[in-house]
Amino acid sequence: MADKSFLAWPFFDDRHRVLAAAIDDWCAAHLPVDGRDVDTACRELVAKLGRDGWLMHSAVDPEAPGVPGVPGVPGGAGGAGALDLRALCLMRETLARHQGLADFAFAMQGLGAGAISLFGTAAQRQWLKRTRAGLAIAAFALTEQKSGSDVAGIDMTAARDGTDYLLNGEKTWISNGGIADLYVVFARTGEAPGAGGISAFAVPAEIAGLAIVERIAVMAPHPLARIRFDNARVPAAAMIGRPGEGFKIAMATLDLFRTTVGAAALGFARRALDETTARARRRQRFGAPLADLQMVQAAVAEMALDIDAAALLVYRAAWSKDMGAARITREAAMAKLFATERAQRVIDKAVQIHGGDGVRAGGIVESLYREIRALRIYEGASEVQKIVIARQTLGG
Ligand SMILES: Cc1cc2nc3c(=O)[nH]c(=O)nc-3n(C[C@H](O)[C@H](O)[C@H](O)COP(=O)(O)OP(=O)(O)OC[C@H]3O[C@@H](n4cnc5c(N)ncnc54)[C@H](O)[C@@H]3O)c2cc1C
């Protein structure tokens, strides 16, 4: 039984407590889904999360009507107002605790549609009606072979051609690549060198000239692809924000979602601790439960401490944003760095305390061990988060 005492912290309002209980109940009733075919599983998860109203928390649509029965959003609506980052984090933490793939399916609807939610025109926001209802799957296409951590170094181009733009180049490591209906794509439009010359576009998957050239298999499977654009034509109205604002748009989106990556890590860590305490109480060694061994107790204490400290940083960042902070660059970087690194440590201890069963393929802690690893790399590797924190701390 996961520790819920953090919900009493002053970071939360009562609607968050209602939401946390409701999504936990939903997860207990609907998860896990069969994840052997990740494309099918993700489509199913997005459809279910949309049908039952949970995707309303993934991105804000200012024009959306209320959704009766969806708790946790002002007015019980699920529509208007600013993004509730605490709700988004609670959703991710809870989904991740139950099934990593469910968290992935939920999170990508937010990351993929995030730029449109924050900077899109009324016409582009039509996409939100579909992504928030689970009727369209979204992807965020920033990374290229040559530029992962070095985001400003992207090569893909968007050249003006009359009233259109022609997209040319490749994106790789694109989550939902292959099953997405919408790609938010960042490409060089050349207003300035480096970060100042990038723009963002909302690109429907079915346009001519867009192809999936490689499906990428990873240790914790989810849909992932390298995609190519060959003279793929989009109208100028597909541009999100103004020419040259793409880097700013990507960073503002990542600011929000980095905090939620920390929340997902927290969910994995909590599950690892739950599995460990249950095992340590149950497992008899040397004539007593493992839980009676002092070194096991020390490991459990360190796991609990790491989890609470990570939760404080994650919900401090989310609370700061919800209280009106314009940017939470430093808080989000701290939350992501600490929560993901410490979750890895927590899960490693869980594997150790499970003994041989900890590395048995298909076991829960074994899958958590694989699930957590990529979170320390994507949306800014841990080293990049340290650079962000150092810059913010040193100033200038
Ligand atoms: C599972 C998964 C899903 C992903 N999903 C998406 C997605 O949906 N959309 C998208 O656009 N991208 C996605 N990515 C890409 C991800 O954002 C990049 O992998 C990440 O930014 C790192 O880039 P890279 O892989 O090119 O590593 P590199 O940039 O080559 O960096 C390699 C390593 O070098 C170190 N390093 C890098 N820079 C520094 C530095 N300045 N100082 C010190 N050390 C440094 C870090 O340890 C880093 O991990 C995904 C990646 C993974 C693994």
Coordinates of C-alpha atoms and ligand atoms in Angstrom, one line a residue:
M1 CA 0.0 0.0 0.0
A2 CA 1.7 3.2 -1.2
D3 CA 2.4 5.9 1.3
K4 CA -0.2 8.7 0.7
S5 CA 0.8 10.9 3.7
F6 CA 2.4 13.4 1.3
L7 CA -1.1 14.4 0.1
A8 CA -1.5 16.2 3.5
W9 CA 1.3 18.5 2.6
P10 CA 0.4 22.2 2.1
F11 CA 1.4 22.0 -1.6
F12 CA -2.0 20.5 -2.3
D13 CA -5.6 21.6 -2.4
D14 CA -8.5 19.3 -1.6
R15 CA -9.3 18.8 -5.3
H16 CA -5.8 17.3 -5.7
R17 CA -6.5 14.8 -2.9
V18 CA -9.8 13.9 -4.6
L19 CA -8.0 13.5 -7.9
A20 CA -5.2 11.3 -6.4
A21 CA -7.7 8.9 -4.9
A22 CA -9.8 8.8 -8.0
I23 CA -7.0 8.0 -10.4
D24 CA -5.6 5.4 -8.0
D25 CA -9.0 3.7 -8.0
W26 CA -9.1 3.9 -11.8
C27 CA -5.6 2.4 -12.1
A28 CA -6.5 -0.5 -9.8
A29 CA -9.5 -1.3 -11.9
H30 CA -7.9 -0.9 -15.4
L31 CA -4.2 -1.6 -15.1
P32 CA -2.0 -3.2 -16.1
V33 CA -2.9 -3.7 -19.7
D34 CA -1.1 -6.3 -21.8
G35 CA 2.0 -4.5 -23.0
R36 CA 3.5 -7.1 -25.2
D37 CA 2.5 -5.2 -28.4
V38 CA 3.4 -1.7 -27.4
D39 CA 1.6 0.0 -30.3
T40 CA -1.7 -1.7 -29.5
A41 CA -1.2 -1.2 -25.8
C42 CA -0.5 2.5 -26.2
R43 CA -3.5 3.1 -28.5
E44 CA -5.7 1.2 -26.0
L45 CA -4.3 3.2 -23.1
V46 CA -4.8 6.6 -24.8
A47 CA -8.3 5.7 -25.8
K48 CA -9.2 4.5 -22.3
L49 CA -7.6 7.5 -20.6
G50 CA -9.4 9.8 -23.0
R51 CA -12.7 8.1 -22.7
D52 CA -12.7 8.3 -18.9
G53 CA -11.6 12.0 -18.9
W54 CA -8.1 11.7 -17.5
L55 CA -6.4 13.2 -20.5
M56 CA -8.1 16.4 -19.7
H57 CA -5.3 16.9 -17.2
S58 CA -2.5 16.4 -19.8
A59 CA -2.9 19.8 -21.5
V60 CA -5.1 22.8 -21.2
D61 CA -7.6 23.8 -23.8
P62 CA -9.0 27.2 -22.8
E63 CA -12.1 26.6 -25.0
A64 CA -13.0 23.2 -23.8
P65 CA -16.3 22.6 -22.1
G66 CA -16.5 20.9 -18.7
V67 CA -16.4 17.2 -18.3
P68 CA -18.9 16.1 -15.6
G69 CA -17.5 13.6 -13.2
V70 CA -13.8 14.4 -13.8
P71 CA -12.5 15.5 -10.5
G72 CA -9.5 17.6 -9.6
V73 CA -10.0 20.5 -12.0
P74 CA -11.5 23.9 -11.1
G75 CA -15.3 23.6 -11.2
G76 CA -15.0 19.9 -11.7
A77 CA -14.7 20.8 -15.3
G78 CA -11.5 19.6 -16.9
G79 CA -11.3 22.5 -19.2
A80 CA -10.7 26.1 -18.6
G81 CA -7.8 27.8 -16.8
A82 CA -4.1 27.4 -16.5
L83 CA -2.4 24.0 -16.5
D84 CA -2.6 22.4 -13.1
L85 CA 1.0 21.1 -12.8
R86 CA 0.3 19.5 -9.4
A87 CA -2.6 17.5 -11.0
L88 CA -0.4 16.5 -13.9
C89 CA 2.4 15.3 -11.5
L90 CA -0.1 13.4 -9.3
M91 CA -1.5 11.7 -12.5
R92 CA 2.0 10.7 -13.7
E93 CA 3.1 9.5 -10.2
T94 CA 0.1 7.4 -9.8
L95 CA 0.0 5.9 -13.3
A96 CA 3.8 5.2 -13.1
R97 CA 3.3 3.4 -9.8
H98 CA 0.8 1.1 -11.5
Q99 CA 2.3 0.7 -15.0
G100 CA 5.1 2.5 -16.8
L101 CA 3.4 2.2 -20.2
A102 CA 0.2 3.9 -18.9
D103 CA 2.3 6.8 -17.6
F104 CA 4.0 7.0 -21.0
A105 CA 0.7 7.1 -22.9
F106 CA -0.6 9.8 -20.6
A107 CA 2.5 11.9 -20.5
M108 CA 3.1 12.0 -24.3
Q109 CA -0.4 13.4 -24.9
G110 CA 0.8 16.4 -22.7
L111 CA 4.3 16.7 -24.0
G112 CA 3.2 16.3 -27.6
A113 CA 0.4 18.8 -27.4
G114 CA 2.1 21.1 -24.9
A115 CA 3.5 23.6 -27.3
I116 CA 0.0 24.0 -28.9
S117 CA -1.6 24.4 -25.5
L118 CA 0.9 27.1 -24.5
F119 CA 1.5 28.9 -27.8
G120 CA -1.0 27.6 -30.4
T121 CA -3.6 29.6 -32.4
A122 CA -7.3 28.9 -32.1
A123 CA -7.1 26.7 -35.3
Q124 CA -4.1 24.7 -33.9
R125 CA -5.9 24.2 -30.6
Q126 CA -8.5 22.1 -32.5
W127 CA -5.9 19.4 -32.0
L128 CA -6.3 19.6 -28.3
K129 CA -10.0 18.5 -28.5
R130 CA -8.7 15.3 -30.0
T131 CA -5.6 14.7 -27.9
R132 CA -7.4 15.4 -24.7
A133 CA -10.3 13.0 -25.7
G134 CA -7.9 10.2 -26.6
L135 CA -8.9 10.5 -30.3
A136 CA -5.5 11.6 -31.6
I137 CA -2.0 10.6 -30.4
A138 CA 0.6 13.3 -30.1
A139 CA 4.4 13.4 -30.4
F140 CA 7.2 15.9 -29.7
A141 CA 9.9 15.9 -32.4
L142 CA 13.0 17.8 -31.3
T143 CA 16.0 15.4 -31.2
E144 CA 18.2 14.8 -34.2
Q145 CA 21.1 12.4 -34.7
K146 CA 23.6 15.3 -34.4
S147 CA 21.8 17.2 -31.7
G148 CA 20.4 15.6 -28.6
S149 CA 21.6 17.5 -25.6
D150 CA 22.8 20.3 -27.8
V151 CA 19.2 21.3 -28.8
A152 CA 20.2 24.5 -30.6
G153 CA 22.3 22.5 -33.0
I154 CA 19.4 21.0 -35.0
D155 CA 19.8 20.8 -38.8
M156 CA 16.3 20.0 -40.0
T157 CA 15.0 22.9 -42.2
A158 CA 11.7 24.5 -42.8
A159 CA 12.0 26.7 -46.0
R160 CA 9.3 29.2 -46.9
D161 CA 7.6 28.4 -50.3
G162 CA 4.8 30.8 -51.1
T163 CA 2.2 30.4 -48.4
D164 CA 3.7 27.1 -47.2
Y165 CA 6.8 25.7 -45.6
L166 CA 8.8 22.7 -46.9
L167 CA 10.2 20.5 -44.2
N168 CA 13.4 18.5 -44.8
G169 CA 15.5 16.4 -42.5
E170 CA 15.4 13.7 -39.8
K171 CA 14.3 13.4 -36.2
T172 CA 15.2 10.5 -34.1
W173 CA 14.2 9.0 -30.7
I174 CA 10.7 10.3 -31.2
S175 CA 8.3 8.8 -28.7
N176 CA 5.0 7.7 -30.2
G177 CA 6.8 7.8 -33.6
G178 CA 4.9 5.4 -35.8
I179 CA 1.6 5.7 -34.0
A180 CA 1.2 9.4 -33.6
D181 CA -1.4 11.4 -35.5
L182 CA 0.3 14.8 -34.7
Y183 CA 4.0 15.6 -34.6
V184 CA 5.1 19.0 -33.1
V185 CA 8.3 19.5 -35.1
F186 CA 11.1 21.9 -34.5
A187 CA 13.0 23.0 -37.6
R188 CA 15.5 25.7 -38.6
T189 CA 13.9 28.6 -40.4
G190 CA 17.1 30.7 -40.3
E191 CA 16.1 34.0 -38.6
A192 CA 19.4 33.8 -36.7
P193 CA 22.1 31.3 -36.1
G194 CA 21.7 28.7 -33.3
A195 CA 18.8 28.9 -30.9
G196 CA 17.3 32.1 -32.5
G197 CA 16.7 30.5 -35.9
I198 CA 14.3 27.6 -35.0
S199 CA 10.5 27.5 -35.4
A200 CA 7.9 25.0 -34.2
F201 CA 5.2 23.4 -36.5
A202 CA 2.1 21.3 -35.9
V203 CA 2.4 18.5 -38.5
P204 CA -0.3 15.9 -39.2
A205 CA 1.2 12.4 -39.5
E206 CA -0.6 11.8 -42.8
I207 CA 1.1 14.5 -44.9
A208 CA 3.0 13.5 -48.0
G209 CA 6.8 13.4 -47.5
L210 CA 6.8 12.2 -43.8
A211 CA 8.0 8.7 -43.4
I212 CA 8.9 6.4 -40.5
V213 CA 12.4 5.2 -41.4
E214 CA 13.3 3.2 -38.3
R215 CA 11.5 1.8 -35.3
I216 CA 13.8 1.9 -32.2
A217 CA 13.6 -0.9 -29.7
V218 CA 14.6 0.0 -26.1
M219 CA 15.0 -1.8 -22.8
A220 CA 11.6 -0.6 -21.4
P221 CA 9.6 -0.9 -24.7
H222 CA 7.4 1.9 -25.9
P223 CA 6.7 3.2 -29.4
L224 CA 9.8 5.1 -30.6
A225 CA 11.0 6.0 -34.1
R226 CA 13.3 7.9 -36.4
I227 CA 11.2 9.9 -38.9
R228 CA 12.2 11.6 -42.1
F229 CA 10.8 14.6 -43.9
D230 CA 11.3 14.9 -47.7
N231 CA 9.8 18.2 -49.0
A232 CA 6.9 17.7 -46.6
R233 CA 4.6 20.6 -47.2
V234 CA 2.7 22.4 -44.4
P235 CA 0.8 25.7 -44.6
A236 CA 2.4 28.7 -42.9
A237 CA -0.6 28.5 -40.5
A238 CA 1.0 25.3 -39.0
M239 CA 3.7 27.4 -37.4
I240 CA 3.3 27.5 -33.6
G241 CA 4.2 30.9 -32.3
R242 CA 6.3 33.3 -34.4
P243 CA 9.3 32.6 -36.7
G244 CA 12.4 32.0 -34.6
E245 CA 10.5 31.3 -31.4
G246 CA 10.9 27.5 -31.6
F247 CA 13.7 27.2 -29.1
K248 CA 11.8 29.3 -26.5
I249 CA 8.7 27.2 -27.1
A250 CA 10.6 23.9 -26.7
M251 CA 12.2 25.1 -23.5
A252 CA 8.9 26.4 -22.0
T253 CA 7.3 23.1 -22.8
L254 CA 10.2 21.1 -21.3
D255 CA 10.2 23.4 -18.2
L256 CA 6.7 22.0 -17.4
F257 CA 7.3 18.4 -18.4
R258 CA 10.7 18.0 -16.7
T259 CA 8.9 18.4 -13.3
T260 CA 6.5 15.6 -14.4
V261 CA 9.4 13.3 -15.4
G262 CA 10.4 13.7 -11.7
A263 CA 6.9 12.7 -10.7
A264 CA 7.0 9.6 -12.9
A265 CA 10.3 8.6 -11.3
L266 CA 8.7 9.1 -7.9
G267 CA 5.9 6.7 -8.9
F268 CA 8.4 4.0 -9.9
A269 CA 10.3 4.5 -6.7
R270 CA 7.2 4.3 -4.5
R271 CA 6.2 1.0 -6.2
A272 CA 9.8 -0.3 -5.6
L273 CA 9.5 0.5 -1.9
D274 CA 6.0 -1.1 -1.6
E275 CA 7.3 -4.3 -3.3
T276 CA 10.3 -4.3 -1.0
T277 CA 8.5 -3.8 2.3
A278 CA 6.0 -6.5 1.4
R279 CA 8.8 -8.8 0.5
A280 CA 11.0 -8.0 3.5
R281 CA 8.0 -8.7 5.9
R282 CA 7.1 -11.9 4.1
R283 CA 10.5 -13.5 3.4
Q284 CA 11.9 -15.7 6.1
R285 CA 15.7 -15.9 6.5
F286 CA 17.8 -16.9 9.5
G287 CA 14.6 -17.8 11.3
A288 CA 13.0 -14.4 11.0
P289 CA 11.6 -12.0 8.3
L290 CA 14.2 -10.1 6.2
A291 CA 12.7 -7.0 7.7
D292 CA 14.3 -7.9 11.0
L293 CA 17.8 -7.6 9.6
Q294 CA 19.3 -4.2 10.4
M295 CA 21.0 -3.8 7.0
V296 CA 17.7 -4.4 5.3
Q297 CA 16.2 -1.8 7.6
A298 CA 18.9 0.7 6.7
A299 CA 18.2 0.2 3.0
V300 CA 14.5 0.6 3.6
A301 CA 15.2 3.8 5.6
E302 CA 17.3 5.2 2.8
M303 CA 14.7 4.4 0.2
A304 CA 12.0 6.1 2.2
L305 CA 14.2 9.2 2.7
D306 CA 15.1 9.4 -1.0
I307 CA 11.4 9.2 -1.9
D308 CA 10.2 11.9 0.5
A309 CA 13.1 14.3 -0.5
A310 CA 12.3 13.7 -4.2
A311 CA 8.6 14.3 -3.6
L312 CA 9.3 17.6 -1.8
L313 CA 11.3 18.8 -4.8
V314 CA 8.8 17.7 -7.4
Y315 CA 5.8 19.2 -5.6
R316 CA 7.7 22.3 -4.7
A317 CA 8.3 22.9 -8.4
A318 CA 4.7 22.1 -9.4
W319 CA 3.3 24.3 -6.6
S320 CA 5.6 27.2 -7.6
K321 CA 4.3 27.1 -11.2
D322 CA 0.7 26.8 -10.0
M323 CA 1.2 29.8 -7.7
G324 CA 2.1 31.9 -10.8
A325 CA 5.8 31.7 -11.3
A326 CA 6.6 32.7 -14.9
R327 CA 9.3 30.1 -15.3
I328 CA 10.5 27.3 -12.9
T329 CA 13.7 26.4 -14.7
R330 CA 15.7 25.9 -11.6
E331 CA 13.0 24.1 -9.6
A332 CA 12.2 21.8 -12.5
A333 CA 15.8 20.9 -13.1
M334 CA 16.3 20.1 -9.4
A335 CA 13.1 18.0 -9.3
K336 CA 14.0 16.0 -12.4
L337 CA 17.7 15.5 -11.5
F338 CA 17.1 14.4 -7.9
A339 CA 13.9 12.4 -8.4
T340 CA 15.3 10.4 -11.4
E341 CA 18.7 9.7 -9.9
R342 CA 17.3 8.8 -6.5
A343 CA 14.6 6.6 -8.0
Q344 CA 17.3 4.6 -9.8
R345 CA 19.0 4.2 -6.4
V346 CA 15.8 3.2 -4.7
I347 CA 15.0 0.6 -7.4
D348 CA 18.5 -0.8 -7.3
K349 CA 18.1 -1.4 -3.5
A350 CA 14.7 -3.1 -4.2
V351 CA 16.4 -5.4 -6.7
Q352 CA 19.0 -6.3 -4.1
I353 CA 16.5 -7.0 -1.3
H354 CA 14.6 -9.2 -3.7
G355 CA 17.7 -11.4 -4.2
G356 CA 17.6 -13.6 -7.3
D357 CA 13.9 -12.8 -7.9
G358 CA 15.0 -9.2 -8.3
V359 CA 16.6 -10.0 -11.6
R360 CA 14.1 -12.5 -12.8
A361 CA 12.8 -11.4 -16.2
G362 CA 9.2 -10.2 -16.0
G363 CA 9.2 -9.4 -12.3
I364 CA 8.0 -6.1 -11.1
V365 CA 11.3 -4.7 -9.7
E366 CA 13.1 -6.0 -12.7
S367 CA 10.8 -4.1 -15.0
L368 CA 11.1 -1.0 -12.8
Y369 CA 14.9 -1.3 -13.1
R370 CA 14.5 -1.1 -16.9
E371 CA 11.8 1.6 -16.8
I372 CA 13.7 4.1 -14.7
R373 CA 16.9 4.2 -16.7
A374 CA 15.8 6.4 -19.7
L375 CA 14.4 9.1 -17.4
R376 CA 17.9 10.1 -16.5
I377 CA 18.7 10.7 -20.2
Y378 CA 15.6 12.2 -21.9
E379 CA 14.2 15.7 -21.6
G380 CA 17.7 16.8 -20.6
A381 CA 20.3 14.3 -19.2
S382 CA 21.2 14.6 -15.6
E383 CA 24.5 16.4 -16.5
V384 CA 22.4 19.0 -18.4
Q385 CA 20.2 19.5 -15.4
K386 CA 23.3 20.2 -13.3
I387 CA 24.4 22.8 -15.9
V388 CA 21.0 24.5 -15.7
I389 CA 21.1 24.5 -11.9
A390 CA 24.6 25.8 -11.8
R391 CA 23.8 28.6 -14.2
Q392 CA 20.8 29.6 -12.2
T393 CA 22.8 29.5 -9.0
L394 CA 25.9 31.3 -10.3
G395 CA 23.8 33.9 -12.2
G396 CA 24.9 35.7 -15.4
Ligands
LIG1 C1 13.4 6.5 -24.3 C2 13.7 7.8 -24.9 C3 12.6 8.6 -25.4 C4 12.9 9.8 -26.0 N1 11.8 10.5 -26.5 C5 12.0 11.7 -27.2 C6 10.9 12.4 -27.8 O1 9.8 12.1 -27.6 N2 11.2 13.5 -28.5 C7 12.5 14.0 -28.6 O2 12.7 15.0 -29.3 N3 13.6 13.3 -28.1 C8 13.3 12.2 -27.4 N4 14.4 11.5 -26.8 C9 15.7 12.0 -27.0 C10 16.4 12.5 -25.8 O3 15.9 13.8 -25.4 C11 17.9 12.5 -26.0 O4 18.3 11.2 -26.0 C12 18.6 13.3 -24.9 O5 18.4 14.7 -25.0 C13 20.1 13.0 -25.0 O6 20.6 13.3 -26.3 P1 21.5 12.2 -27.0 O7 20.9 10.8 -26.9 O8 21.8 12.7 -28.4 O9 22.8 12.1 -26.1 P2 24.1 13.1 -26.2 O10 23.6 14.5 -26.5 O11 25.0 12.5 -27.2 O12 24.6 13.0 -24.8 C14 25.1 11.8 -24.3 C15 25.5 12.0 -22.8 O13 26.6 12.9 -22.7 C16 26.5 13.6 -21.5 N5 26.3 15.0 -21.8 C17 25.6 15.6 -22.7 N6 25.8 16.9 -22.7 C18 26.6 17.2 -21.6 C19 27.2 18.4 -21.1 N7 26.9 19.6 -21.6 N8 28.0 18.3 -20.0 C20 28.3 17.0 -19.5 N9 27.8 15.9 -20.0 C21 27.0 16.0 -21.0 C22 25.2 13.0 -20.8 O14 25.6 12.0 -19.9 C23 24.4 12.5 -21.9 O15 23.5 11.4 -21.5 C24 14.2 10.3 -26.2 C25 15.2 9.5 -25.7 C26 15.0 8.3 -25.1 C27 16.2 7.5 -24.6

